[in-house]
Coordinates of C-alpha atoms and ligand atoms in Angstrom, one line a residue:
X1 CA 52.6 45.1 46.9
X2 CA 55.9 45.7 47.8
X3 CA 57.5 49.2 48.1
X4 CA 60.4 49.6 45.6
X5 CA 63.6 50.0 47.5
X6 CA 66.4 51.9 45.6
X7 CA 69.9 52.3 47.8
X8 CA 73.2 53.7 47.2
X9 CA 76.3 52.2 48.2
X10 CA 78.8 54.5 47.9
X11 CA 81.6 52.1 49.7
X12 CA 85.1 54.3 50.3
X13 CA 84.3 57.2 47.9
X14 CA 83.3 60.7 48.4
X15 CA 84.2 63.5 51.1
X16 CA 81.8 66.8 52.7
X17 CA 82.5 69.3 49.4
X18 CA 80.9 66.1 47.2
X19 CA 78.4 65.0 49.5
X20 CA 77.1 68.6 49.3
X21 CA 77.8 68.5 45.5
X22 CA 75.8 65.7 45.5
X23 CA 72.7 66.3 47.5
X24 CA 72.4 69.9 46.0
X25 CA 71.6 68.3 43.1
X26 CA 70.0 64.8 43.6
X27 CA 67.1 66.2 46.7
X28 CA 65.4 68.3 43.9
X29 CA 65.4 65.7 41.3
X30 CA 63.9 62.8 43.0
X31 CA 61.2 65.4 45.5
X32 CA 58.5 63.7 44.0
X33 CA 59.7 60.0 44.2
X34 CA 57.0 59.2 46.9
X35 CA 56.0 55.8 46.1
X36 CA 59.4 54.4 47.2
X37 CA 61.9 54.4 49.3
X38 CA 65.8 56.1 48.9
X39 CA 68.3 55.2 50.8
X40 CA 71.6 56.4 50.7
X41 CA 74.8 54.1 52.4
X42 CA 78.2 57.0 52.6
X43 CA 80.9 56.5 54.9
X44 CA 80.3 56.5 58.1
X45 CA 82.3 60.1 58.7
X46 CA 79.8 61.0 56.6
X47 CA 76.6 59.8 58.0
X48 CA 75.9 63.0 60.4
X49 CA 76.1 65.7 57.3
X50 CA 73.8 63.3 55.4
X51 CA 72.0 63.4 58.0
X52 CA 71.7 66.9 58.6
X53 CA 70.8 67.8 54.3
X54 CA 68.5 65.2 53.9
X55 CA 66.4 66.2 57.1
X56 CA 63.1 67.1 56.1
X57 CA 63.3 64.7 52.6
X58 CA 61.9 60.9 52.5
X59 CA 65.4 60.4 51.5
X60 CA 66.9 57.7 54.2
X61 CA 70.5 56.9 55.6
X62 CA 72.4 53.5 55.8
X63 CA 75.5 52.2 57.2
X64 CA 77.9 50.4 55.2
X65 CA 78.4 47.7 57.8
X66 CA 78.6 47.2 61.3
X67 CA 79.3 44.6 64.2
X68 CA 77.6 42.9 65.8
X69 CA 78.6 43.8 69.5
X70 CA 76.4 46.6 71.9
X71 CA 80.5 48.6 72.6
X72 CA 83.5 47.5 74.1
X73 CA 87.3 47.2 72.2
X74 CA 86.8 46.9 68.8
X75 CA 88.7 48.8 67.7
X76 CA 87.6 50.9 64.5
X77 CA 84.6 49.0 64.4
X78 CA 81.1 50.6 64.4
X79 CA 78.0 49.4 66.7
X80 CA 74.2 49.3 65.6
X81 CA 73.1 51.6 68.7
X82 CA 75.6 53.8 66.9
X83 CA 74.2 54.0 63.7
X84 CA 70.9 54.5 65.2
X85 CA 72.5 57.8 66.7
X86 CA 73.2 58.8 63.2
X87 CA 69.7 58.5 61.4
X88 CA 70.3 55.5 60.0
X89 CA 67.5 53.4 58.8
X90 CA 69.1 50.7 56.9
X91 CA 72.7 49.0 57.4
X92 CA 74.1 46.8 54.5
X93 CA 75.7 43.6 55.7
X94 CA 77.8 40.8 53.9
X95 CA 78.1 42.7 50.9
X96 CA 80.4 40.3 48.7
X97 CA 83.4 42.8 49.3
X98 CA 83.2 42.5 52.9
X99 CA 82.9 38.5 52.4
X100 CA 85.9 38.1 50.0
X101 CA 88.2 41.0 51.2
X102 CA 87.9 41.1 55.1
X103 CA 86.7 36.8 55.3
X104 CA 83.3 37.4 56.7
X105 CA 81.2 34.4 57.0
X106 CA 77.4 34.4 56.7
X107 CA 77.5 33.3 60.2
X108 CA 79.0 36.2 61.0
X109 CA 76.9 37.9 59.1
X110 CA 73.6 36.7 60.7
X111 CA 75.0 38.2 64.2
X112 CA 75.0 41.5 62.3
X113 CA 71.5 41.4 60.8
X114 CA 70.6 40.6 64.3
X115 CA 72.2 43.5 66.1
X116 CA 70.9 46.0 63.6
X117 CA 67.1 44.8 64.4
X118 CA 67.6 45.3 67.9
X119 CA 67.7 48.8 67.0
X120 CA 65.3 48.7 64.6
X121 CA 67.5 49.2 61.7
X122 CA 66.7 47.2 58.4
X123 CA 69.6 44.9 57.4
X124 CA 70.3 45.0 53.8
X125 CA 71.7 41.5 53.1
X126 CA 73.7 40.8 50.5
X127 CA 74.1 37.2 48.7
X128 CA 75.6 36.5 45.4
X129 CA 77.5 33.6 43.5
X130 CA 81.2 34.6 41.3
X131 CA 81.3 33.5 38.1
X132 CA 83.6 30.2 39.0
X133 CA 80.4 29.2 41.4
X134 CA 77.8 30.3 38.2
X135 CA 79.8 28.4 35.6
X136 CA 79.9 25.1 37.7
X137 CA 75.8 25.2 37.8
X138 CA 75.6 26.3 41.5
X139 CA 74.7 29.6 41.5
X140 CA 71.5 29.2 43.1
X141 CA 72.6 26.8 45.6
X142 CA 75.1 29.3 46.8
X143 CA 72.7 31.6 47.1
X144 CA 70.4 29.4 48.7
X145 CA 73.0 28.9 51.2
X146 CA 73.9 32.4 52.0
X147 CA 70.3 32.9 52.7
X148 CA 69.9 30.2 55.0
X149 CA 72.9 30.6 56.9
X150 CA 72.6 34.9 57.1
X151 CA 69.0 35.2 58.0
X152 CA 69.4 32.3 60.9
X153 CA 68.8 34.5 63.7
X154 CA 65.6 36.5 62.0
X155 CA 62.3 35.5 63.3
X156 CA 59.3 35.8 61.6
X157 CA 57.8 38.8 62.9
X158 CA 60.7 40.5 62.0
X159 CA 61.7 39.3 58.5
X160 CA 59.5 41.8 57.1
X161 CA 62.0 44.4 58.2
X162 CA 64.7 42.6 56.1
X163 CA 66.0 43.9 52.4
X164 CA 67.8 41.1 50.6
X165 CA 70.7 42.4 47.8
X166 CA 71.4 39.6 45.2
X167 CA 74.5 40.8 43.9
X168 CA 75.8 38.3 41.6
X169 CA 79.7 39.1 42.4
X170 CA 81.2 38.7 38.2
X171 CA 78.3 41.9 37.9
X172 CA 79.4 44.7 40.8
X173 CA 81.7 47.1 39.0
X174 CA 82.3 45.0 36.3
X175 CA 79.6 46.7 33.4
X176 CA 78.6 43.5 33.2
X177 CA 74.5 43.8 34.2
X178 CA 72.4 40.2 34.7
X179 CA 70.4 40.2 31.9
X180 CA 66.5 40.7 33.3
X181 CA 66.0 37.2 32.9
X182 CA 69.0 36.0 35.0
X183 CA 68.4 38.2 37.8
X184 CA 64.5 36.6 37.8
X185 CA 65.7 33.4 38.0
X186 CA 67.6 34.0 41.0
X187 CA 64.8 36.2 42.6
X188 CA 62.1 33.7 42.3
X189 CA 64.3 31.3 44.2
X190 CA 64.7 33.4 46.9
X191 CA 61.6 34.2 46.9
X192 CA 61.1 31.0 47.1
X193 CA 63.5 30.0 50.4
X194 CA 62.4 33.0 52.2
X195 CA 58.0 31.9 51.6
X196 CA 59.6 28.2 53.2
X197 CA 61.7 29.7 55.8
X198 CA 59.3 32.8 57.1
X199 CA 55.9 32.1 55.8
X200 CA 53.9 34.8 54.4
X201 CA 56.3 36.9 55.9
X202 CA 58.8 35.7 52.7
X203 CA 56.1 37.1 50.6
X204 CA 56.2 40.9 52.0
X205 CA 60.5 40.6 51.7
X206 CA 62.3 43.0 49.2
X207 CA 64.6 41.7 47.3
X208 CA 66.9 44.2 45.7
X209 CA 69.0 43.1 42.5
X210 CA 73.0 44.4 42.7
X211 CA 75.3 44.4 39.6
X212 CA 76.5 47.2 38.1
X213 CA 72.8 49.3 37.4
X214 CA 72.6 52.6 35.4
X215 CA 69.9 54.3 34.3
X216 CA 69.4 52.3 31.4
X217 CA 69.2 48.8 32.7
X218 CA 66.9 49.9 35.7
X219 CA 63.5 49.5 34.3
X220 CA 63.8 46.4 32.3
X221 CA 65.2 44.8 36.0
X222 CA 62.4 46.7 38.1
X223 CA 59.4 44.9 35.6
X224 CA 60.5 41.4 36.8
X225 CA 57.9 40.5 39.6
X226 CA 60.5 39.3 42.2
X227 CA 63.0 43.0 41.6
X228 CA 61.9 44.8 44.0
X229 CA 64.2 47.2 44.4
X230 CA 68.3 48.4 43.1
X231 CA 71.3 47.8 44.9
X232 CA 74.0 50.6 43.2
X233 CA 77.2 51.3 43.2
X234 CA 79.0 53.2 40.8
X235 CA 76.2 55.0 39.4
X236 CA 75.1 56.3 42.9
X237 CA 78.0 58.4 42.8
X238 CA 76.5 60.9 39.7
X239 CA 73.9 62.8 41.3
X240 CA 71.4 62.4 38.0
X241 CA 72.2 59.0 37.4
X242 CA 71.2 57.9 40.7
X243 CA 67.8 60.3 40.3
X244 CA 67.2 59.1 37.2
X245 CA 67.4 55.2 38.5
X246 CA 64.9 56.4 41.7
X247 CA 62.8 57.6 38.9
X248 CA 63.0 53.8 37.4
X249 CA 59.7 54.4 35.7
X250 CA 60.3 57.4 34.0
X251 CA 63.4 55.4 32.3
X252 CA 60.5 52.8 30.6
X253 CA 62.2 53.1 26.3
X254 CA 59.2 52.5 24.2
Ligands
PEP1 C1 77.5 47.3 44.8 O1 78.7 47.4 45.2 O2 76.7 47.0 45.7 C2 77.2 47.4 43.4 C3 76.1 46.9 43.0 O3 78.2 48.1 42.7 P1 78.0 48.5 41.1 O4 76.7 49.1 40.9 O5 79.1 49.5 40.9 O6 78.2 47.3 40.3

């Protein structure tokens, strides 16, 4: 079984008065989520007051990015031994903003992934085709790809500690939700290139689906057997939207 993995990526949005807004609200609502795993990704100037309101919660922290260096001049770049100062469980890397706005490779990518577990933080990996790349029939060859290329430097024993986002891009912020059945298909066949590239580790992977997930798509997505957890964006950002998709199986419409 793997633990259902529910993160919010709240990329450049939100400031102290609505971070306290927010967890005000959210930390009673999901109290009794214990059988998974919340994890919320603010700005970085925000990671320390996260850190200090969700102390004594299950709920975790996550970077947005970093790089892959220990220090040195990099200037307004982040470090993993940083984030590590800062609570942070999880870091998200290659999310398909960073890859089509700032040109990061999935080589580049992999060096991340590989800092963050030398400080025992979970890379959350994102992978995802656009719509040009689903259209021509290579959607899962793209992702395929990404995989290959942005796990490179995991070894076994530590792909466990990996989350993998698919994000298919045409789906973030867009409304436009895979259907259940898309987001499968893709699953399975990353399930599929992580059970060939890590063993039985592949097995014990989560994969997290991406794409514009509310409250009313989540359970539909969380019943496929390779969804193992969301990925969310805009609907992060509401308080009881983002408690109500932690609470995926309260959401079942019968
Ligand atoms: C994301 O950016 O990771 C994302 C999934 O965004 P949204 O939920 O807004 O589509």
């Amino acid at each position: 079984m793997r633990r259902p993995i529910l993160a919010a990526n709240w990329k450049m949005n939100m400031d102290s008065a609505a971070l306290r807004a927010f967890t005000d609200r959210f930390i009673p609502l999901v109290a009794n989520a214990k059988a998974v795993d919340v994890v919320i990704a603010p700005p970085f100037t925000l990671l320390d007051r996260l850190a200090q309101q969700i102390a004594g919660t299950a709920i975790q922290s996550a970077g947005q990015n970093v790089h892959p260096e220990e220090s040195g001049a990099f200037t307004g770049e982040i470090a993993a031994g940083m984030l590590a100062d800062m609570g942070c469980t999880y870091a998200i890397v290659g999310h398909s903003e960073r890859r089509a706005l700032f040109g990061e490779s999935s080589a580049w990518v992999a060096q991340k992934a590989t800092a963050l577990l030398r400080h025992r933080i979970r890379p959350i990996v994102c992978v995802g085709e656009t719509l040009e790349q689903r259209d021509a029939g290579q959607a899962l060859e793209v992702v395929a790809t990404q995989i290959g290329e942005s796990l490179a430097g995991v070894a076994s024993d530590q792909a466990e500690q990996v989350v993998v986002a698919y994000e298919p891009v045409w789906a973030i912020g867009t409304g436009r939700t895979a259907t259940p059945e898309i987001a499968q298909q893709a699953h399975e066949h990353i399930r599929k290139q992580l059970s060939a590239q890590f063993g039985e580790a592949g097995n014990r992977i989560r994969i997290q689906y991406g794409g514009s997930v509310k409250p009313e798509t989540v359970y539909a997505l969380m019943a496929q057997p390779d969804i193992d957890g969301a990925l969310v964006g805009g609907a992060s950002l509401d308080p009881e939207a983002f408690a109500r998709i932690v609470l995926f199986q309260d959401q079942r419409i019968s």
